[in-house]
Coordinates of C-alpha atoms in Angstrom, one line a residue:
X1440 CA -0.3 0.0 -0.1
X1441 CA 1.2 3.2 -1.0
X1442 CA 0.8 6.7 0.5
X1443 CA 1.7 9.9 -1.6
X1444 CA 2.0 13.6 0.5
X1445 CA 3.0 16.8 -0.5
X1446 CA 6.2 17.4 0.3
X1447 CA 6.7 21.4 -0.5
X1448 CA 4.2 24.4 -0.1
X1449 CA 4.0 24.5 -3.6
X1450 CA 2.9 21.1 -3.9
X1451 CA 0.4 21.6 -1.3
X1452 CA -1.2 24.5 -2.9
X1453 CA -1.2 22.5 -6.2
X1454 CA -2.8 19.7 -4.8
X1455 CA -5.7 21.8 -3.2
X1456 CA -6.1 23.5 -6.2
X1457 CA -6.6 20.1 -8.5
X1458 CA -8.9 18.6 -5.5
X1459 CA -11.3 21.4 -5.4
X1460 CA -14.9 19.7 -5.8
X1461 CA -16.7 22.8 -7.6
X1462 CA -13.7 22.5 -10.1
X1463 CA -14.5 18.8 -10.5
X1464 CA -18.3 18.9 -11.2
X1465 CA -18.1 20.7 -14.8
X1466 CA -16.1 19.1 -17.3
X1467 CA -13.4 21.9 -19.1
X1468 CA -13.4 19.4 -22.0
X1469 CA -17.3 19.6 -22.9
X1470 CA -18.5 22.2 -20.2
X1471 CA -21.0 19.8 -19.1
X1472 CA -21.6 18.4 -15.4
X1473 CA -19.8 15.4 -14.9
X1474 CA -22.5 14.5 -11.9
X1475 CA -25.8 13.6 -12.1
X1476 CA -29.3 13.4 -10.5
X1477 CA -29.6 9.4 -9.6
X1478 CA -32.8 7.3 -9.6
X1479 CA -33.2 7.9 -5.9
X1480 CA -33.2 11.4 -5.7
X1481 CA -35.5 11.7 -8.6
X1482 CA -38.1 9.6 -6.9
X1483 CA -37.7 11.3 -3.7
X1484 CA -38.1 14.6 -5.5
X1485 CA -41.5 13.2 -7.2
X1486 CA -42.4 11.7 -4.1
X1487 CA -42.0 15.1 -1.5
X1488 CA -43.9 17.2 -4.5
X1489 CA -46.8 15.8 -4.8
X1490 CA -50.1 17.3 -3.3
X1491 CA -51.3 14.5 -0.9
X1492 CA -47.8 14.4 1.0
X1493 CA -47.5 15.5 4.4
X1494 CA -44.1 15.5 6.2
X1495 CA -44.0 14.8 9.9
X1496 CA -42.7 17.8 12.0
X1497 CA -39.4 15.6 13.1
X1498 CA -38.8 15.3 9.6
X1499 CA -39.5 18.5 8.6
X1500 CA -37.2 19.3 11.5
X1501 CA -34.4 17.3 10.3
X1502 CA -34.6 18.4 7.0
X1503 CA -34.4 22.2 8.0
X1504 CA -31.3 21.4 10.0
X1505 CA -29.6 20.9 6.5
X1506 CA -30.2 24.3 5.6
X1507 CA -27.3 26.7 6.4
X1508 CA -29.4 30.1 6.3
X1509 CA -32.5 29.0 8.6
X1510 CA -33.3 31.7 10.7
X1511 CA -35.0 28.8 13.6
X1512 CA -38.8 29.9 12.0
X1513 CA -41.0 27.3 11.0
X1514 CA -42.7 28.4 7.9
X1515 CA -46.6 28.1 8.1
X1516 CA -48.1 24.9 5.8
X1517 CA -49.6 25.7 3.0
X1518 CA -52.2 23.3 1.7
X1519 CA -53.7 23.6 -1.5

């Protein structure tokens, strides 16, 4: 098993630039995204956006905790 570590400050800087995730999402060759939504994500989005789906409060709170801009206020439910 091999382990490769950057030896100098220049190589550390180069490695940090090469491994940046935002630079790896879009390929420079065709200017298209490398990653895409898979079946599980598409199914979950479809199920959550249907009119007859209600999310439990504990599940909703868990989803809100992932939002960095959430101010702690739970919005009022909008039932159409």
